[in-house]
mmCIF file of C-alpha atoms in Angstrom:
data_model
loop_
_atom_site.group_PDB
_atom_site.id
_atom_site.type_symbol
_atom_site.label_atom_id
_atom_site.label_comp_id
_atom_site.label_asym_id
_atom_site.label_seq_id
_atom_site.Cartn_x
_atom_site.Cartn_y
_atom_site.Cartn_z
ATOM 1 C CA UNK A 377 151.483 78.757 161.144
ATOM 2 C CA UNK A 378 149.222 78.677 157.786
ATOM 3 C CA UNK A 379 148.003 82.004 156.963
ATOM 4 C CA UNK A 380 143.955 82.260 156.757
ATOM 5 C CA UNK A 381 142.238 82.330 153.694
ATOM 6 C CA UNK A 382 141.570 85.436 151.914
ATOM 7 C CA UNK A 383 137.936 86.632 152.515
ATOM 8 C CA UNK A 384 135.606 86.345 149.602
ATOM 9 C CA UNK A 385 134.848 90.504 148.821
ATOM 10 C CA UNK A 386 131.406 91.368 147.738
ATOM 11 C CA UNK A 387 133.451 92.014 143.540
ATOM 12 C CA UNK A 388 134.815 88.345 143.758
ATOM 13 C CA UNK A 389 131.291 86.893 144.905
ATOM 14 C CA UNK A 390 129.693 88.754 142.081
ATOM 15 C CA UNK A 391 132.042 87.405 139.423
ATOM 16 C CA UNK A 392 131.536 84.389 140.360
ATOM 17 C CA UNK A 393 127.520 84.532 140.690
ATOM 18 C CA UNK A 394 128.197 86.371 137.189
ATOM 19 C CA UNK A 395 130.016 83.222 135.785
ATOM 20 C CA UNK A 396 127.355 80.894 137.235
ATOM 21 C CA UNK A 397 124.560 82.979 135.508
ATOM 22 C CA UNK A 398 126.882 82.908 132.137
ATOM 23 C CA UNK A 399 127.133 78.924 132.801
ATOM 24 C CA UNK A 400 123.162 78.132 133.543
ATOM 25 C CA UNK A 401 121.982 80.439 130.630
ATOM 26 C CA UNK A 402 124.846 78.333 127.978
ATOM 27 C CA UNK A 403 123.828 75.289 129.265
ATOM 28 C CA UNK A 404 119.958 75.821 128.561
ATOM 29 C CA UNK A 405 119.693 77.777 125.717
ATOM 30 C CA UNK A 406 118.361 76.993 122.304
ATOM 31 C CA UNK A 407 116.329 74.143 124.311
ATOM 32 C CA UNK A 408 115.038 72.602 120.577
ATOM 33 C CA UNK A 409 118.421 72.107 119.675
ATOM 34 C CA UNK A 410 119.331 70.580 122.798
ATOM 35 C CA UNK A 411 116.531 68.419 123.152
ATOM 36 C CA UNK A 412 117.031 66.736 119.134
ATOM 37 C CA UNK A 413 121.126 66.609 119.864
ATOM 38 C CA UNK A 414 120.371 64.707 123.281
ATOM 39 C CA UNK A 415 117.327 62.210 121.841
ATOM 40 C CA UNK A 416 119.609 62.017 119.125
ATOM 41 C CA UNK A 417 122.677 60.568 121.423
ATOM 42 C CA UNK A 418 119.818 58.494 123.143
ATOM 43 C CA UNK A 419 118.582 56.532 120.210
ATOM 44 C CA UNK A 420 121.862 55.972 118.762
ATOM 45 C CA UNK A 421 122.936 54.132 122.232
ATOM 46 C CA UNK A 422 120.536 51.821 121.896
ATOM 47 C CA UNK A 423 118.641 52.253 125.376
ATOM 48 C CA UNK A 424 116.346 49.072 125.322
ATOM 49 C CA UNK A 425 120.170 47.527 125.896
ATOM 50 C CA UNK A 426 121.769 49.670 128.417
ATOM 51 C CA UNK A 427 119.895 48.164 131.216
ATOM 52 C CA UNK A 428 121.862 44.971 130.205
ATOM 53 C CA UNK A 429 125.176 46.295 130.111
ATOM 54 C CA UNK A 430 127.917 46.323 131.378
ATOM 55 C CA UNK A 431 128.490 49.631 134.223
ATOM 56 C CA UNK A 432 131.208 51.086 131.742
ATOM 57 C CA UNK A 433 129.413 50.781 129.246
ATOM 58 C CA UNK A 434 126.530 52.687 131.306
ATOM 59 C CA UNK A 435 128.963 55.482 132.029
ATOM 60 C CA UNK A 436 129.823 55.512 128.672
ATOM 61 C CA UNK A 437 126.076 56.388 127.621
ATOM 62 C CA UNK A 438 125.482 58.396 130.463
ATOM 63 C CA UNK A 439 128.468 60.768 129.101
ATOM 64 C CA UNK A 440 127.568 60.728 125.911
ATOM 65 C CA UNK A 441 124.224 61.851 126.576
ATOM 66 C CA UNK A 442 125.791 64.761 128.746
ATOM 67 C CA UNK A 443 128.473 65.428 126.006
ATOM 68 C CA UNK A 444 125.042 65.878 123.517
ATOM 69 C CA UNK A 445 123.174 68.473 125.579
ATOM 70 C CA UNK A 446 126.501 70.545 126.073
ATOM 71 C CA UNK A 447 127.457 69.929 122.110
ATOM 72 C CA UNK A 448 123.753 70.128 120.309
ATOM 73 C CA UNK A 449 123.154 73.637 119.950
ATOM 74 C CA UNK A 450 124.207 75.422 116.812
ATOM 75 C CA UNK A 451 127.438 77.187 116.858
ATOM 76 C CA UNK A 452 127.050 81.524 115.710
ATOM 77 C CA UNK A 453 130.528 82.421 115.211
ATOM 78 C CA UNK A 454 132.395 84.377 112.630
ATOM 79 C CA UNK A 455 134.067 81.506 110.338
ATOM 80 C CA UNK A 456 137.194 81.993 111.433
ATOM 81 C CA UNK A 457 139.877 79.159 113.225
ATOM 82 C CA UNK A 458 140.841 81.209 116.823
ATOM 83 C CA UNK A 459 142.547 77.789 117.485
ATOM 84 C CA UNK A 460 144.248 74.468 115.579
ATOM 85 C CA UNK A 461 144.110 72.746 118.774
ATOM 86 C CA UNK A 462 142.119 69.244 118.486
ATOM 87 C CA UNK A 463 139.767 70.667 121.596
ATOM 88 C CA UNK A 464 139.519 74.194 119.952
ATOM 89 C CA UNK A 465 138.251 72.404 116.639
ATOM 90 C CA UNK A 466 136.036 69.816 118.024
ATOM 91 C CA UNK A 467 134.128 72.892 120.417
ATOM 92 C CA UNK A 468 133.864 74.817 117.442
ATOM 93 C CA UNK A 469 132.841 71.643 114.956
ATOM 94 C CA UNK A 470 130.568 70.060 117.580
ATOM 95 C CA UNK A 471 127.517 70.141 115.758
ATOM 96 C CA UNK A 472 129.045 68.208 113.240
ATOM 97 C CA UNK A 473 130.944 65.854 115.481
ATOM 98 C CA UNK A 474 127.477 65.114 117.143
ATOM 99 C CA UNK A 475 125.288 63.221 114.291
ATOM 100 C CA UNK A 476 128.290 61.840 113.099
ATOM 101 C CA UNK A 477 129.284 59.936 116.163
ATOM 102 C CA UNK A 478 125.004 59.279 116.942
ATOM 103 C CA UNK A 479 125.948 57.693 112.959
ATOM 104 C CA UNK A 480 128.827 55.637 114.094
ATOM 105 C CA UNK A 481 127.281 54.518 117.727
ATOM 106 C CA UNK A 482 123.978 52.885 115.897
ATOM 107 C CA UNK A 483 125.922 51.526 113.424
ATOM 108 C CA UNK A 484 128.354 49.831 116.476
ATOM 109 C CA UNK A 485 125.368 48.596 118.674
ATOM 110 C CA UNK A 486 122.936 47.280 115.763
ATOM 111 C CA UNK A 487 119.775 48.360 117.141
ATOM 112 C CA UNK A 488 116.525 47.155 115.841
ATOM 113 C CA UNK A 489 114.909 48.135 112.990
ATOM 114 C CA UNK A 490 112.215 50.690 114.731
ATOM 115 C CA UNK A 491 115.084 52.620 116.882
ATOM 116 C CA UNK A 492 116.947 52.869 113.486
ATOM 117 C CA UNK A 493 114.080 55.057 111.747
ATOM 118 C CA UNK A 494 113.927 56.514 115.065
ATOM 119 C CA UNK A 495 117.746 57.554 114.553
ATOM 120 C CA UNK A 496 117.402 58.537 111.290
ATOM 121 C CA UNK A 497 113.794 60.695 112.055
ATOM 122 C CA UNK A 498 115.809 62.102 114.884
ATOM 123 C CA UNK A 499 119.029 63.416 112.853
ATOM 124 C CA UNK A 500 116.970 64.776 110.084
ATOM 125 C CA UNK A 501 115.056 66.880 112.847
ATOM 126 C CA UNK A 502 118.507 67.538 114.279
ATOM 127 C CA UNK A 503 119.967 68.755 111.094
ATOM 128 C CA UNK A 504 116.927 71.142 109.977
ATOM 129 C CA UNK A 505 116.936 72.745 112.993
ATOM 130 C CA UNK A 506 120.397 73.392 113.679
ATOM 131 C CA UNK A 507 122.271 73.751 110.231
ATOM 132 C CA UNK A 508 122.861 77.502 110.180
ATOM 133 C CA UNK A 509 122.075 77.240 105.994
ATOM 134 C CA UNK A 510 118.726 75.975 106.341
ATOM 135 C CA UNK A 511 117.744 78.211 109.280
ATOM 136 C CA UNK A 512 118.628 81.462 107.447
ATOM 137 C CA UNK A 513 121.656 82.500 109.615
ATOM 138 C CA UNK A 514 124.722 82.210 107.100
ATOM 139 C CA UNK A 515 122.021 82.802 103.908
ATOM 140 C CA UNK A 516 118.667 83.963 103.066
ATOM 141 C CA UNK A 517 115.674 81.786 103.225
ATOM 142 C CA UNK A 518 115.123 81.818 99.208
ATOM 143 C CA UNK A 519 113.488 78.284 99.336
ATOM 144 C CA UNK A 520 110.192 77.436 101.424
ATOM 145 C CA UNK A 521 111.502 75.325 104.601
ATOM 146 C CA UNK A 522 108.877 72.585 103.849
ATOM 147 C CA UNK A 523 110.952 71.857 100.838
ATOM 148 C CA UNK A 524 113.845 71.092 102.213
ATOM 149 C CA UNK A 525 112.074 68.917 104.767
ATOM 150 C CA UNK A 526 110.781 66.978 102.138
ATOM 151 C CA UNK A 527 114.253 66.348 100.362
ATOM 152 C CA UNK A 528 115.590 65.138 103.811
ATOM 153 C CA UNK A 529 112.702 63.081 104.812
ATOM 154 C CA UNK A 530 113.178 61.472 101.035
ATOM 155 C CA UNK A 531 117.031 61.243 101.118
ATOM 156 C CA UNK A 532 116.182 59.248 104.367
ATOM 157 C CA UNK A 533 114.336 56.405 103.073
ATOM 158 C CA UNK A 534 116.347 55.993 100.705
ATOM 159 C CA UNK A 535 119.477 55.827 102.813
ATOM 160 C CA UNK A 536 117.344 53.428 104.833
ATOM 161 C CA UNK A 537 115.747 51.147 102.347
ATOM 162 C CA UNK A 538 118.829 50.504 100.674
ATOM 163 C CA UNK A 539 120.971 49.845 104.205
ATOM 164 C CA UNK A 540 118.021 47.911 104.481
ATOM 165 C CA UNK A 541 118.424 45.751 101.797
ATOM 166 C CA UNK A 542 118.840 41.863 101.722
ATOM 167 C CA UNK A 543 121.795 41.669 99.195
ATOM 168 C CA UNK A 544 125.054 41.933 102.021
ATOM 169 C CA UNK A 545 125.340 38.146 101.524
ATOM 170 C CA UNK A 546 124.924 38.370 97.407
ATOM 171 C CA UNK A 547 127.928 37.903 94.987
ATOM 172 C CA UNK A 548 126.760 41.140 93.822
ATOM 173 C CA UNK A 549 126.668 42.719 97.071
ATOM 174 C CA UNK A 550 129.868 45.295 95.923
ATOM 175 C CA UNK A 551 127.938 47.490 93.109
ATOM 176 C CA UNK A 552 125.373 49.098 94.734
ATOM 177 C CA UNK A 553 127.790 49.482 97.634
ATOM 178 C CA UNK A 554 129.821 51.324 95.393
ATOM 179 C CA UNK A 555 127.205 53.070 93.359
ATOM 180 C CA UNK A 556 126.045 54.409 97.255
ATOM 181 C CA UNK A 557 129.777 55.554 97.701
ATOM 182 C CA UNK A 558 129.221 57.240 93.898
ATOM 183 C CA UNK A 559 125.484 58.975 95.119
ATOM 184 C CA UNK A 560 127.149 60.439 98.265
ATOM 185 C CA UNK A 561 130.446 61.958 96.634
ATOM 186 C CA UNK A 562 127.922 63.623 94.471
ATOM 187 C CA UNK A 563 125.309 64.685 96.832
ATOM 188 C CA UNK A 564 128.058 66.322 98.831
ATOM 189 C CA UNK A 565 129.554 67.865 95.918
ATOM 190 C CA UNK A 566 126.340 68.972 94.515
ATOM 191 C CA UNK A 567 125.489 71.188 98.130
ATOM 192 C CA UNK A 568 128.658 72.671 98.923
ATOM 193 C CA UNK A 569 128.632 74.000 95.520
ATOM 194 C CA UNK A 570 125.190 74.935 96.137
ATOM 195 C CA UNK A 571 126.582 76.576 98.868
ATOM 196 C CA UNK A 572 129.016 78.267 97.308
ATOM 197 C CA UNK A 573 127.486 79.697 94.973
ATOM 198 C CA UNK A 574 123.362 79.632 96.072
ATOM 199 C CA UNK A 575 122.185 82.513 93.487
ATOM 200 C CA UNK A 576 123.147 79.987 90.438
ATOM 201 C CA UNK A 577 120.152 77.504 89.289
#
């Protein structure tokens, strides 16, 4: 004889309506942040060409536009590493992992030109709105916000008029390639000292 299930008490059934509250109001929070992360994962897949792939493919788009909604909003934590696990570290560095892998997916598909500014209008947005430095959570807003949506807009077209650039099949194609590599290393050098030390001019 199999013994009969257990009955469901009235404390079980309101932990679990508790954790289904907990779930709905994660999963649609900090809608702005969701919204940007998700077009974000959208552009970078390149949808004028997912009606022509393949059905794995399809999935794959379809999972990564899930995997955006769950991983766009910003992360308010103490900075501290509960975890070295690779899941641990990717949940707690999802923000990051996000634009980066929108970065790499355009870059894989080669959309057109148009979805590319899209991509790149889209993860400026998506980095202004989310990066806890420039929305006052981990420092003080000292500079005006429009400023720093200026530099990004301008980093931007830059980034994108030199990718842009007809010299790939030049001899000379490997200095500005290199003097790229040279602008980043110091751009990212330049703002995490900024951030380290933001009350120095």
């Amino acid at each position: 004889m199999t013994a009969a299930p257990a009955p469901i008490t009235p404390s079980g059934r309101r932990r679990a309506d508790g954790r289904a509250a907990r779930l709905r109001a994660r999963l649609t929070s900090r809608l702005t942040d969701r919204l940007l992360g998700t077009a974000l994962a959208v552009a970078a897949c390149d949808p004028p060409a997912v009606p022509h792939a393949s059905v794995p493919a399809k999935a794959l788009c379809a999972g990564a536009v899930a995997a955006a909604w769950w991983a766009a909003p910003m992360v308010d934590a103490r900075p501290v590493r509960p975890s070295g696990r690779r899941r641990a570290l990717v949940a707690r560095h999802r923000t990051t992992v996000l634009p980066a892998a929108a970065i790499v997916a355009a870059a894989a598909t080669d959309p057109p030109f148009w979805l590319v500014v899209c991509v790149a209008a889209l993860l400026g947005a998506y980095l202004l709105v989310t990066d806890a430095w420039t929305v006052g959570v981990t420092a003080p807003r000292e500079r005006p916000r429009a400023a720093t949506a200026a530099a990004v807009a301008a980093a931007t077209a830059v980034v994108l008029l030199a990718a842009e650039a007809p010299i790939a099949g030049t001899s000379w194609a490997r200095l500005p390639a290199s003097l790229a590599v040279v602008a980043t290393g110091a751009c990212l050098v330049l703002a995490l000292r900024v951030r380290h030390h933001p009350h120095q001019d």
